[in-house]
Short mmCIF file of C-alpha atoms in Angstrom, two decimals:
data_model
loop_
_atom_site.label_atom_id
_atom_site.label_comp_id
_atom_site.label_asym_id
_atom_site.label_seq_id
_atom_site.Cartn_x
_atom_site.Cartn_y
_atom_site.Cartn_z
CA MET H 254 35.38 8.31 -37.53
CA ILE H 255 36.92 11.27 -35.22
CA ASP H 256 40.81 12.08 -35.50
CA PRO H 257 42.81 11.25 -32.70
CA SER H 258 43.96 14.32 -32.43
CA GLU H 259 41.63 16.67 -33.21
CA LEU H 260 39.86 14.92 -30.44
CA LYS H 261 43.01 15.68 -28.00
CA ARG H 262 43.00 19.06 -29.38
CA VAL H 263 39.02 19.87 -28.53
CA PHE H 264 39.39 18.16 -25.33
CA GLN H 265 42.46 20.30 -24.49
CA THR H 266 40.33 23.43 -25.21
CA PHE H 267 37.76 22.23 -23.17
CA HIS H 268 40.37 21.23 -20.06
CA LYS H 269 41.51 23.75 -18.38
CA ASN H 270 42.94 22.95 -15.07
CA GLY H 271 45.02 20.26 -16.23
CA ASP H 272 43.84 17.81 -14.03
CA GLY H 273 43.05 15.03 -17.60
CA ARG H 274 39.34 15.24 -16.88
CA ILE H 275 36.21 18.12 -17.94
CA SER H 276 34.48 19.50 -14.64
CA LYS H 277 31.11 20.61 -15.43
CA GLN H 278 32.71 24.25 -14.18
CA GLU H 279 35.02 24.46 -17.59
CA LEU H 280 32.01 22.40 -19.46
CA ASN H 281 30.04 25.09 -19.38
CA ASP H 282 32.86 27.89 -19.44
CA SER H 283 33.82 26.50 -22.74
CA LEU H 284 30.25 26.18 -24.39
CA VAL H 285 29.22 29.81 -22.56
CA ASN H 286 32.97 30.76 -24.77
CA LEU H 287 31.08 29.47 -27.56
CA GLY H 288 28.07 31.08 -27.27
CA ILE H 289 26.04 27.93 -26.29
CA TYR H 290 24.10 29.07 -22.54
CA ILE H 291 22.08 25.88 -21.81
CA THR H 292 20.70 25.84 -17.85
CA ARG H 293 22.31 23.62 -15.34
CA GLN H 294 19.63 21.24 -14.75
CA ARG H 295 20.41 20.26 -18.63
CA LEU H 296 24.13 20.66 -18.38
CA ASN H 297 23.99 18.29 -15.82
CA GLN H 298 21.73 16.06 -17.70
CA MET H 299 24.23 16.12 -19.99
CA ILE H 300 27.22 14.67 -17.90
CA HIS H 301 25.12 12.24 -16.24
CA ASN H 302 23.95 10.48 -19.43
CA ILE H 303 27.79 10.57 -20.52
CA ASP H 304 30.12 10.10 -17.01
CA VAL H 305 30.62 6.44 -17.03
CA ASN H 306 32.64 6.47 -13.97
CA ARG H 307 30.47 8.62 -12.40
CA ASP H 308 33.07 11.38 -10.95
CA GLU H 309 30.98 13.84 -12.05
CA CYS H 310 33.66 15.12 -14.88
CA LEU H 311 34.49 13.72 -18.53
CA ASP H 312 37.38 12.58 -19.09
CA ILE H 313 39.20 12.14 -22.89
CA ASP H 314 36.63 8.64 -23.11
CA GLU H 315 33.81 10.21 -21.96
CA PHE H 316 34.26 13.27 -23.40
CA GLU H 317 34.45 11.72 -26.81
CA CYS H 318 31.23 10.21 -26.22
CA LEU H 319 29.46 13.69 -26.50
CA TYR H 320 31.58 14.80 -29.04
CA ARG H 321 30.70 12.18 -31.37
CA SER H 322 27.62 13.32 -30.75
CA ILE H 323 27.77 16.62 -31.95
CA VAL H 324 29.70 15.86 -34.64
CA ASP H 325 27.20 13.20 -35.88
CA GLU H 326 24.82 16.15 -35.33
CA GLN H 327 26.39 18.04 -37.20
CA HIS H 328 26.53 15.57 -40.25
CA ASN H 329 23.03 14.91 -39.99
CA ASN H 330 22.08 19.04 -39.92
CA GLY H 331 23.96 18.84 -43.48
CA ASP H 332 27.55 19.84 -44.48
CA THR H 333 27.25 23.79 -44.66
CA GLU H 334 26.15 23.94 -40.97
CA GLU H 335 29.37 22.86 -40.11
CA GLU H 336 31.47 24.72 -42.96
CA ASP H 337 30.35 27.48 -41.10
CA MET H 338 30.67 26.59 -38.17
CA ARG H 339 34.52 25.92 -38.99
CA GLU H 340 34.46 29.45 -41.05
CA ALA H 341 33.36 31.11 -37.76
CA PHE H 342 36.13 29.61 -35.30
CA ASN H 343 38.76 30.73 -38.17
CA VAL H 344 37.35 34.27 -37.88
CA PHE H 345 38.02 33.38 -33.96
CA ASP H 346 41.35 31.76 -34.59
CA GLN H 347 43.61 35.10 -36.14
CA ASP H 348 46.25 32.50 -35.85
CA GLY H 349 45.24 29.69 -37.24
CA ASP H 350 46.79 27.40 -34.46
CA GLY H 351 43.67 25.99 -34.33
CA PHE H 352 42.63 27.25 -30.68
CA ILE H 353 40.87 30.77 -29.55
CA THR H 354 42.94 32.70 -27.15
CA VAL H 355 41.73 35.84 -25.11
CA GLU H 356 44.03 37.95 -27.12
CA GLU H 357 42.38 37.06 -30.39
CA LEU H 358 38.73 36.89 -28.82
CA GLU H 359 39.65 40.81 -27.31
CA SER H 360 40.84 41.71 -30.98
CA LEU H 361 37.55 41.46 -32.80
#
């Protein structure tokens, strides 16, 4: 089960402009910032698969589906992969606040 506060925190990390939805561009930018590069076609397909209301953005409920699939995939690949990802995140998140700021990225 996904912790609602964790989901909200991750959603806010991807969501940038304050409108309560993650646009394609915000999703792509966040993935790129995480070192995940996908084609525009794959991004469109990913959003299409979970965008229930077809507004081409992800609200928090739609994002939960995406997040759940990522978490489930990580669990299926074993705990060591998830632990490695957390360790890598923690290297970037120098102040431990759960967010990676531009300043933290620049300092590395």
